Structures are given as C-alpha cells and as structure tokens.
PDB file of C-alpha atoms in Angstrom:
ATOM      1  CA  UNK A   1       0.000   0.000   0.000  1.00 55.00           C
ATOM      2  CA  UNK A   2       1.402   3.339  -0.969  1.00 50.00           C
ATOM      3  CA  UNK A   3       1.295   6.723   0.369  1.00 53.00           C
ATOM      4  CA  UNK A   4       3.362   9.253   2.586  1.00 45.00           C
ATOM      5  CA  UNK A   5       7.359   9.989   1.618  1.00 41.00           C
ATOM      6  CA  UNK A   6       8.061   6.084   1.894  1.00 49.00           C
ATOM      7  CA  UNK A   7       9.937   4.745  -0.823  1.00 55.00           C
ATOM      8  CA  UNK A   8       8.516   3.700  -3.854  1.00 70.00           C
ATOM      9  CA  UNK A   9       7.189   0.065  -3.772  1.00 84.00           C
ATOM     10  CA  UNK A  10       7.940  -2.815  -6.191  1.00 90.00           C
ATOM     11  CA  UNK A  11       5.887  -5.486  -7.870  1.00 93.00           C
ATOM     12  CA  UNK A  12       6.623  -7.904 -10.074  1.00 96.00           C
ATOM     13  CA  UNK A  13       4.852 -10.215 -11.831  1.00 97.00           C
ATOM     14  CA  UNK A  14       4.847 -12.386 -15.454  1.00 97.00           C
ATOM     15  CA  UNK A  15       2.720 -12.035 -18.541  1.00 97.00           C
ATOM     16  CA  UNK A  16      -0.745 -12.730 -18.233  1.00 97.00           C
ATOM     17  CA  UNK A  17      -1.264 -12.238 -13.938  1.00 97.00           C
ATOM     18  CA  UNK A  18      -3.747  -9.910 -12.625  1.00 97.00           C
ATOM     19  CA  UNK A  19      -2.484  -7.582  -9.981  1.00 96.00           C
ATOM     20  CA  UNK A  20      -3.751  -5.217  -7.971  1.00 95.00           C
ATOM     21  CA  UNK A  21      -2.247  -1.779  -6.286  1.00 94.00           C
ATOM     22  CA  UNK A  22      -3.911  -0.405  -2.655  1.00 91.00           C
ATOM     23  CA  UNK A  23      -3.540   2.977  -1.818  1.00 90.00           C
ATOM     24  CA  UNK A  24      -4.622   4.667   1.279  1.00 88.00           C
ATOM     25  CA  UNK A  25      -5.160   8.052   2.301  1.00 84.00           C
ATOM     26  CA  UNK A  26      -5.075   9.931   5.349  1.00 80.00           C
ATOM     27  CA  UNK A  27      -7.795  12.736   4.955  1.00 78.00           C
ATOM     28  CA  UNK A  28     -10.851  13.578   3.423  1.00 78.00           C
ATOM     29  CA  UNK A  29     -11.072  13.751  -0.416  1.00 82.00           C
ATOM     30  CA  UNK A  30     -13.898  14.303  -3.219  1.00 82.00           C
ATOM     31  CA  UNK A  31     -11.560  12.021  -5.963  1.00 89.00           C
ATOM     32  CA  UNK A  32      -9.264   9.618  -6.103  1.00 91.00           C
ATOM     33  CA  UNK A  33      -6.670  10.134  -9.321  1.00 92.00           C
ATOM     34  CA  UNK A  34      -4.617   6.862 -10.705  1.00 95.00           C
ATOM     35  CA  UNK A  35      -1.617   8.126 -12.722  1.00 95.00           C
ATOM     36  CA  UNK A  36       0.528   6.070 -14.441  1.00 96.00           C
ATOM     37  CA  UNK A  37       4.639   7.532 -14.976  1.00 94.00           C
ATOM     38  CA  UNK A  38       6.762   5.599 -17.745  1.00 94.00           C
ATOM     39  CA  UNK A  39      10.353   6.075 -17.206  1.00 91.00           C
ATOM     40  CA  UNK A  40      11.508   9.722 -18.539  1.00 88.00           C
ATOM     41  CA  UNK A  41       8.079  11.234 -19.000  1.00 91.00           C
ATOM     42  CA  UNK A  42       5.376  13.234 -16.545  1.00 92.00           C
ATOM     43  CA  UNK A  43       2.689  11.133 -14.852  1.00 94.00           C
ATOM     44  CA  UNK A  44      -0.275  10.566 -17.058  1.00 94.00           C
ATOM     45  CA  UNK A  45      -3.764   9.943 -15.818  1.00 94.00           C
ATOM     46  CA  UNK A  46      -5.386   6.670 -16.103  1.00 96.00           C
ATOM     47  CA  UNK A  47      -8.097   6.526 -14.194  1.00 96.00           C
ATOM     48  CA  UNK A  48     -10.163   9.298 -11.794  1.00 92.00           C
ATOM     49  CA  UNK A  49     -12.962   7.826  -9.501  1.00 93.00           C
ATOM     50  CA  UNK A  50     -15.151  10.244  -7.520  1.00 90.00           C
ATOM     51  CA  UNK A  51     -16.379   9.821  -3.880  1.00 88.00           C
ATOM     52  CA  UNK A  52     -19.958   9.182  -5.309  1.00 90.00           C
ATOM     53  CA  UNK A  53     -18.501   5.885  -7.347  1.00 93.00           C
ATOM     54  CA  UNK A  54     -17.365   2.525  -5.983  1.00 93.00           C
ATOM     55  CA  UNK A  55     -15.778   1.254  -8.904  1.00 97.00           C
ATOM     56  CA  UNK A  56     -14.927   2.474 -12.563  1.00 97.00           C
ATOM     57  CA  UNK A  57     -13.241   1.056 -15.139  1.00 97.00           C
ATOM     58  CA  UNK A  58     -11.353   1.250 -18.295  1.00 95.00           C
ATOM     59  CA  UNK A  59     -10.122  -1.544 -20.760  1.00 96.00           C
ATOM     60  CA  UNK A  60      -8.659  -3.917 -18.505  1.00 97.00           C
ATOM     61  CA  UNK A  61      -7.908  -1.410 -15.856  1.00 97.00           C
ATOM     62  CA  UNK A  62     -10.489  -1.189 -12.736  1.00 98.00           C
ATOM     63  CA  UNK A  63     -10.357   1.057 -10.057  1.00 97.00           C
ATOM     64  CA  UNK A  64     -12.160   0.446  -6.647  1.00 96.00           C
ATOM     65  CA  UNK A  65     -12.951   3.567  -3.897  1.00 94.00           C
ATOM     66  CA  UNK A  66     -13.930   2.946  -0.268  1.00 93.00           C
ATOM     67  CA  UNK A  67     -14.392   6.376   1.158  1.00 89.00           C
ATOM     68  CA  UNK A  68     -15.231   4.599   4.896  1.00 91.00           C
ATOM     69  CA  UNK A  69     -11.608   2.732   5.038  1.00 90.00           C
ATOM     70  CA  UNK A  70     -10.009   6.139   3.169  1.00 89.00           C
ATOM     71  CA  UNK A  71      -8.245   3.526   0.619  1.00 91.00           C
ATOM     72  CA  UNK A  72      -8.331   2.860  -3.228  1.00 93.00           C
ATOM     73  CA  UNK A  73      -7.365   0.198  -5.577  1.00 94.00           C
ATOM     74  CA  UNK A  74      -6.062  -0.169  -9.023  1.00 96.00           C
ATOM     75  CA  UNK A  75      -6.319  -3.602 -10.646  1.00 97.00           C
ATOM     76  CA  UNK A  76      -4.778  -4.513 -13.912  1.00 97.00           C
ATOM     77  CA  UNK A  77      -5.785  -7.876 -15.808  1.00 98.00           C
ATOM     78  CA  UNK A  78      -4.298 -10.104 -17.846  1.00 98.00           C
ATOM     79  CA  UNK A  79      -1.176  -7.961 -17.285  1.00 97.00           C
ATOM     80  CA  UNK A  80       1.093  -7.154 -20.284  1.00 97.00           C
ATOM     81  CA  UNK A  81       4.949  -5.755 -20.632  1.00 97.00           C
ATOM     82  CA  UNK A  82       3.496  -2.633 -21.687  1.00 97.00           C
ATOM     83  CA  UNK A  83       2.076  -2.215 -18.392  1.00 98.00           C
ATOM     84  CA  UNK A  84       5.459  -1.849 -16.958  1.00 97.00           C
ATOM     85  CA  UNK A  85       5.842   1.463 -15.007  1.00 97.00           C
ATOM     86  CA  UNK A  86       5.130   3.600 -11.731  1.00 94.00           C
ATOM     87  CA  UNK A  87       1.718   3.836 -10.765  1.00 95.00           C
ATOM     88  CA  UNK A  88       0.707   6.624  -8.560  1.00 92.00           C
ATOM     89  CA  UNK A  89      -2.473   7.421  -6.456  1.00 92.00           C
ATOM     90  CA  UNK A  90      -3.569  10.984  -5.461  1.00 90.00           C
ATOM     91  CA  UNK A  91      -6.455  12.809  -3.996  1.00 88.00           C
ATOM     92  CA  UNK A  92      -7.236  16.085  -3.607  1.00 82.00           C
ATOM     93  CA  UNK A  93      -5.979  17.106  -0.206  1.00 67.00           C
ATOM     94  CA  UNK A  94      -7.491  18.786   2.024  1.00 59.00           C
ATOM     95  CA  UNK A  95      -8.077  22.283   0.437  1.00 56.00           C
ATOM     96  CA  UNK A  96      -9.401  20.572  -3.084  1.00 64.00           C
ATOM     97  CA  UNK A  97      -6.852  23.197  -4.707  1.00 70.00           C
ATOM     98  CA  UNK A  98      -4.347  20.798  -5.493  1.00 75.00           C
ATOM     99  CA  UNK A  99      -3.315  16.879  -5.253  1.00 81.00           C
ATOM    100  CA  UNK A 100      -1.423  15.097  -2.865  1.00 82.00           C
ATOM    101  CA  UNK A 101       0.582  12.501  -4.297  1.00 86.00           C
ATOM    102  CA  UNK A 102       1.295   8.699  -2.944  1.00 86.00           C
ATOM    103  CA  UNK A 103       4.853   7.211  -2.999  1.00 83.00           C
ATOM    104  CA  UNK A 104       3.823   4.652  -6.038  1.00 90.00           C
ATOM    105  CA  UNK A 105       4.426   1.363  -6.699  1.00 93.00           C
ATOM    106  CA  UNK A 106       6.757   0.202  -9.594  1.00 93.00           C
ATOM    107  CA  UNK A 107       5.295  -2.824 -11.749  1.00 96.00           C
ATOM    108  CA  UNK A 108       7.321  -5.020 -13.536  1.00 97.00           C
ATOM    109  CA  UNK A 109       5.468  -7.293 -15.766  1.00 97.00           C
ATOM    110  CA  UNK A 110       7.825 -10.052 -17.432  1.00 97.00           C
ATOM    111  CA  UNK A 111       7.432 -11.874 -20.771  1.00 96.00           C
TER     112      UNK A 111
ATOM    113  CA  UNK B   1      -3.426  19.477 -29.070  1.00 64.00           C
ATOM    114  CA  UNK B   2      -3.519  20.550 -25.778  1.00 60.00           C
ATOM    115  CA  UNK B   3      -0.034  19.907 -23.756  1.00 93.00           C
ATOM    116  CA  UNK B   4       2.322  21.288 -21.456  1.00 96.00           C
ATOM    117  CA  UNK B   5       5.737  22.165 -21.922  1.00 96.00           C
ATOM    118  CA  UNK B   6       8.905  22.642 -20.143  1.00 97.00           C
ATOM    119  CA  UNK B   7      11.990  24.176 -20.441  1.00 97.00           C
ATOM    120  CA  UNK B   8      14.870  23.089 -20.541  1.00 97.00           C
ATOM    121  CA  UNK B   9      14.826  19.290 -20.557  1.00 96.00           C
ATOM    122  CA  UNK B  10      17.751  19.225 -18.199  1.00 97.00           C
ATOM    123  CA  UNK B  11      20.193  21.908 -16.757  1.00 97.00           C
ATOM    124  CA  UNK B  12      23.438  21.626 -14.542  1.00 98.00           C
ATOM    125  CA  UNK B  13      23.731  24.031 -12.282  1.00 98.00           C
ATOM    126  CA  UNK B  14      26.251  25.569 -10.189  1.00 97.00           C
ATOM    127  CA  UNK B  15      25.487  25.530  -5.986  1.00 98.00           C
ATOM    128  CA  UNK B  16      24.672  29.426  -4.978  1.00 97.00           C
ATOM    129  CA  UNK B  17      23.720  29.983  -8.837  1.00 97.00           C
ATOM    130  CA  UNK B  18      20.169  31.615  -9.717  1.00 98.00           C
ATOM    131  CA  UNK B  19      18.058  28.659 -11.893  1.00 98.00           C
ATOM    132  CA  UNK B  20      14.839  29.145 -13.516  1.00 98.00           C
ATOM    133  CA  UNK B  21      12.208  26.320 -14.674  1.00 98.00           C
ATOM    134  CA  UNK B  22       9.475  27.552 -17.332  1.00 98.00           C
ATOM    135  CA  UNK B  23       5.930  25.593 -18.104  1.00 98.00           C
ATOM    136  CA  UNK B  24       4.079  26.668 -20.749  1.00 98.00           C
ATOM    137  CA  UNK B  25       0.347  25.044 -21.056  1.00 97.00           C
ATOM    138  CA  UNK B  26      -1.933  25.443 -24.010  1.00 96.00           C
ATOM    139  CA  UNK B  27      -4.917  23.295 -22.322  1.00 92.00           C
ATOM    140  CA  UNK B  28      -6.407  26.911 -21.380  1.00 93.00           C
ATOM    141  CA  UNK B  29      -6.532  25.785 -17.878  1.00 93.00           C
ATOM    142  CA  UNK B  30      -6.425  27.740 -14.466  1.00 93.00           C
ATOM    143  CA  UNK B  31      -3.977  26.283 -12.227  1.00 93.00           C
ATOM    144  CA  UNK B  32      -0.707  25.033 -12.389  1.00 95.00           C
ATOM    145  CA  UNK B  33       1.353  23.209 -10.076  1.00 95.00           C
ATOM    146  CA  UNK B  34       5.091  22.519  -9.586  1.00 97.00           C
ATOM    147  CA  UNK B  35       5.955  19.391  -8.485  1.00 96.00           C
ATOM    148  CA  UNK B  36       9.227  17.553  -6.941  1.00 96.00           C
ATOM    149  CA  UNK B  37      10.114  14.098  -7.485  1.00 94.00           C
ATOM    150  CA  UNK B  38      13.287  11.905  -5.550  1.00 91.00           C
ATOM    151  CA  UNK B  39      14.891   9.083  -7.092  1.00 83.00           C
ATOM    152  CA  UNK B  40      12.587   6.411  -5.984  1.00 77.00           C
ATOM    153  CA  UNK B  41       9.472   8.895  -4.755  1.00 79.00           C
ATOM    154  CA  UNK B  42       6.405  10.314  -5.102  1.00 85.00           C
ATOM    155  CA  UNK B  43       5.942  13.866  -6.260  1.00 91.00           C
ATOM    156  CA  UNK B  44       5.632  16.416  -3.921  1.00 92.00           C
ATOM    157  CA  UNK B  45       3.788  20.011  -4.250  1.00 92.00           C
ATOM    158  CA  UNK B  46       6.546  23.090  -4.252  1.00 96.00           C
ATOM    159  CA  UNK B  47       3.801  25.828  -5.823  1.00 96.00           C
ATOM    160  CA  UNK B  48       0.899  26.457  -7.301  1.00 94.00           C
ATOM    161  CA  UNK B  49      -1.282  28.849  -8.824  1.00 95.00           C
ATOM    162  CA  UNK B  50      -5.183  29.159  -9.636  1.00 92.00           C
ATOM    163  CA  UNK B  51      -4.803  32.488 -11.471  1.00 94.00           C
ATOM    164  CA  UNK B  52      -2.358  34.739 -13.493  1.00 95.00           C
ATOM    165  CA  UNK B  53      -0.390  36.907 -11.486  1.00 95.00           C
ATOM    166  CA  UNK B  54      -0.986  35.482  -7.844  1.00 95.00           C
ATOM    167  CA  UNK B  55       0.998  31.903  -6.951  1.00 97.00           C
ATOM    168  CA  UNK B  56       0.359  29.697  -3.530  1.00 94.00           C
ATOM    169  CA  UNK B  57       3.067  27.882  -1.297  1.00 94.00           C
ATOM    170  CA  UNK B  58       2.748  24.603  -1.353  1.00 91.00           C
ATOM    171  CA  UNK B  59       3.998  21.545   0.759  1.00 89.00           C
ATOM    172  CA  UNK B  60       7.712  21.818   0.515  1.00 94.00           C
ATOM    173  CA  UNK B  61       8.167  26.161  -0.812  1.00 97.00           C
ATOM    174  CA  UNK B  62      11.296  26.344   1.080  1.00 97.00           C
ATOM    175  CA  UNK B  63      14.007  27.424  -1.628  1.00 97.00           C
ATOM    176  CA  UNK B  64      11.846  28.327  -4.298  1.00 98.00           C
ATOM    177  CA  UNK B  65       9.648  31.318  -5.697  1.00 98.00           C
ATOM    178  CA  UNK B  66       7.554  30.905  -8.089  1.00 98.00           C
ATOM    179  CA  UNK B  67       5.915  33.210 -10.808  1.00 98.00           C
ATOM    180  CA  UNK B  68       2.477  33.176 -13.122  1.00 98.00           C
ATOM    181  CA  UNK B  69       3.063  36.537 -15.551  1.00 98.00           C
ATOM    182  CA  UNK B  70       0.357  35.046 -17.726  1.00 97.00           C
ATOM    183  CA  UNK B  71      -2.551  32.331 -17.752  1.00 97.00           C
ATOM    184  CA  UNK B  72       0.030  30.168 -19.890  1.00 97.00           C
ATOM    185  CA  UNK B  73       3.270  30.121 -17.829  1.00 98.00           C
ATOM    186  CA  UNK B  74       4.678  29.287 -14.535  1.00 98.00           C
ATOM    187  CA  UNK B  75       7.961  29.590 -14.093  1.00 98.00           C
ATOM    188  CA  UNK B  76       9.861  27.867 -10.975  1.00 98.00           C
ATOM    189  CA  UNK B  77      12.828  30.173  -9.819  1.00 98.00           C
ATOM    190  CA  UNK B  78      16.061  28.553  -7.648  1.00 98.00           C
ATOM    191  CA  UNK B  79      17.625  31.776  -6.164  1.00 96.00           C
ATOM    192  CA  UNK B  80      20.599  29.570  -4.736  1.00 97.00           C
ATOM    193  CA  UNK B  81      20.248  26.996  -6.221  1.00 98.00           C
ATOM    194  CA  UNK B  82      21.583  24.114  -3.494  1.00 98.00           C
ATOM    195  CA  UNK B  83      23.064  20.481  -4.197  1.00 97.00           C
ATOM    196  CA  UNK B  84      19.853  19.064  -1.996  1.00 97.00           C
ATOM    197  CA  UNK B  85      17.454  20.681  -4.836  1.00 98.00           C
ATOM    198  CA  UNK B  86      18.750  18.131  -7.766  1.00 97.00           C
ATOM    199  CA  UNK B  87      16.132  16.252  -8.502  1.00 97.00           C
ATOM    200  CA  UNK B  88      12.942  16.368 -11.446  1.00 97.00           C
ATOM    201  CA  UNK B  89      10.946  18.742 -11.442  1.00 98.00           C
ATOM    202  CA  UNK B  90       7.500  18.394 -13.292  1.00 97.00           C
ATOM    203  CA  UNK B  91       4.889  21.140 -14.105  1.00 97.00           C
ATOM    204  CA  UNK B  92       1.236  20.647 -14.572  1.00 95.00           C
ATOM    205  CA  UNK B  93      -1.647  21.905 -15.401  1.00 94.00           C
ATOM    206  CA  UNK B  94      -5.843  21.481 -14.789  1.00 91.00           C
ATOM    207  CA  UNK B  95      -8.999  22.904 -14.799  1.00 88.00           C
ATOM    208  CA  UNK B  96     -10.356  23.360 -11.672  1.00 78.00           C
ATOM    209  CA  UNK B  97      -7.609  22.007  -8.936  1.00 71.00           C
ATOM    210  CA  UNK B  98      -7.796  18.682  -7.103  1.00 69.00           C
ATOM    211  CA  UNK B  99     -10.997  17.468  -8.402  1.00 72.00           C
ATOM    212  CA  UNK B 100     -10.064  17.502 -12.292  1.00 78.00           C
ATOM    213  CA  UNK B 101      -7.415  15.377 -14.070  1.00 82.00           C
ATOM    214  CA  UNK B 102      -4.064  16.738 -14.367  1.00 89.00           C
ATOM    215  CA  UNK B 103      -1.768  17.571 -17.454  1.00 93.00           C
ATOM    216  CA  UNK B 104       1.508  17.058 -16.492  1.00 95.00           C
ATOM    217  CA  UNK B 105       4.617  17.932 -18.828  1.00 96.00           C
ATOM    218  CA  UNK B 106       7.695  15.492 -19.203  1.00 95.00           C
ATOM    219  CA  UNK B 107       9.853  17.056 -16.221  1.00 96.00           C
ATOM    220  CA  UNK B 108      13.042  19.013 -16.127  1.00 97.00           C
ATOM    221  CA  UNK B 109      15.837  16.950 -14.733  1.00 97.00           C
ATOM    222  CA  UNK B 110      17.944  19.417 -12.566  1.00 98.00           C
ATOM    223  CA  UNK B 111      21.359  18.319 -11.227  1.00 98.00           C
ATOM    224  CA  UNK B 112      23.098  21.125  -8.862  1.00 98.00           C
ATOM    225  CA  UNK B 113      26.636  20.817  -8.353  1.00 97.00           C
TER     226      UNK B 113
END
C-alpha cells in the first residue's frame, strides 16, 4: 500500500497475472486520481474515480474507492509488458486546490 | 493538441547559482502546479497557482519562488540553487484544482553541483 514519503514500492509479476495496487489516504477527499509515470516522461492519468462511485473502469484497468476505510485500488488484468511502469495514487488534499501525491508502486510485468 | 511544456529538458547548475524552470500550457486551464520528485518517490507540491499573477506555497516552498506573468506560464525560480534541490521537477496543469485530471509535462531533470 502506498502513500506518505516512503519509498517507492515494487511489484513484479509475469505475462498474463492480474495484480492489484492499494492505496490509502489519510484525509478527506472528493476524488481519487490513478496516474501512471513511464520512465523519462510526466505522470499521465489513467483513471479518476469520484467519492460518489465505488468502482470504474477502463479496458482492462479497474479502479475500486472505499471512502469509509479512506483507501483505493487499481487492478490490472491479464497484465502485459506494456504495463510496466510507476503507478501513482492521489487525492485532492485537504483544500481541493491541489493533489497530494502517494509514494507509487513500480510494476514489472515479465514476458 | 492541448499539452504542457517545459523548459529546458535538463540543466546543470552551479550551488549558490540563480536557476529558472518555465511551463508553458496550451490546455487553457487555471492552475498550475510545480511538483518535486526523488529518485525512488512520489511527487511532492513546491507551488501552485489558480490564477495569473498570484501563486500559492505549497507543501515543501522552502528554496523556491515561483511566478504566473500570464494564464500560460509558470515559471519555478532557484535563487541559490543548493546540491539538496537536484532532482525532477514536473509542471502541470488542470482545470479546476484537485478534483479535475491533471496535465503534467515530461519534467526538467535538474542536477546542482
């Protein structure tokens, strides 16, 4: 489970596993933003879930919100090597200005 | 298409030296951020900004100023630049703060020597 200034966690996993990434968060927030970093670019938005939603998804990508446990999840099927990178969570803190990142988790998914 | 862009790519500079970061954003959006990021961590908030002209401290300010002249740019200014500010520094943008997705630009890698 992610979040804070520890270090960034590491997963890895083989071709064709499902996997899933917990995040938890330690005050209120309206949304819950999955970002996904490849190595030498920005982070790049995957998936936003709102307070009102319990799940969303996209492709093989599915996102989970409990707003009573303050935690999130980001599930990936049938993994591929494309979906190697840093995944990030982030809400929107507690002044809804801005986002407050998590310390992501690095996925490795091998041939 | 919309985007954000940074300049430069990467710098080197000198410790005690004056550095500045520019963002430029064409997604017509209100605020921009400057974010850290640590070998190994998450990104952390230095500034923002929700309108031209007017810029908010963040979680970690401490060493920085930052600047909005126009809707479109944000610059990030190192006045002594020290060796514990090398890191990558990433600008984004979005609509309307925390709530809305984020545009983020492909980072400035700063090494201070």
């Amino acid at each position: 489970s992610q979040w804070g200034e520890e270090n960034l966690q590491a997963l890895s996993i083989q071709e064709g596993e499902d996997v899933t990434m917990n995040c938890s968060y330690k005050t209120y927030t309206t949304v819950v933003h999955w970002y996904r970093q490849d190595s030498g670019r920005g982070p790049a938005l995957i998936i936003l879930i709102r307070s009102n939603e319990r799940e969303k998804r996209s492709g093989r990508l599915r996102a989970t919100l409990d707003t009573s446990s303050q935690s999130s999840s980001l599930s990936i099927t049938a993994a591929q090597c494309e979906d190697t990178a840093v995944y990030f969570c982030a809400t929107d803190g507690t002044g809804g200005y801005k986002v407050v990142f998590g310390s992501g988790t690095r996925l490795l998914v091998s041939p | 298409e919309a985007a954000v862009t940074q300049s430069p790519r990467s710098k080197v500079a000198v410790t005690g030296g004056k550095v500045t970061l520019s963002c430029h954003q064409t997604n017509n959006h209100d605020y921009m951020y400057w974010y850290r990021q640590d070998t190994g961590h998450g990104l952390r908030l230095i500034h923002y900004s929700y309108v031209a002209d007017s810029t908010e401290k963040g979680d970690i300010p401490d060493g920085y100023k930052a600047s909005r002249p126009s809707q479109e740019n944000f610059s990030l200014i190192l006045e002594l630049a020290s060796l514990s500010q090398t890191a990558v520094y990433f600008c984004a943008s979005s609509a309307a703060g925390g709530g809305s997705d984020y545009t983020f630009g492909s980072g400035t890698r700063l090494l201070v020597i």
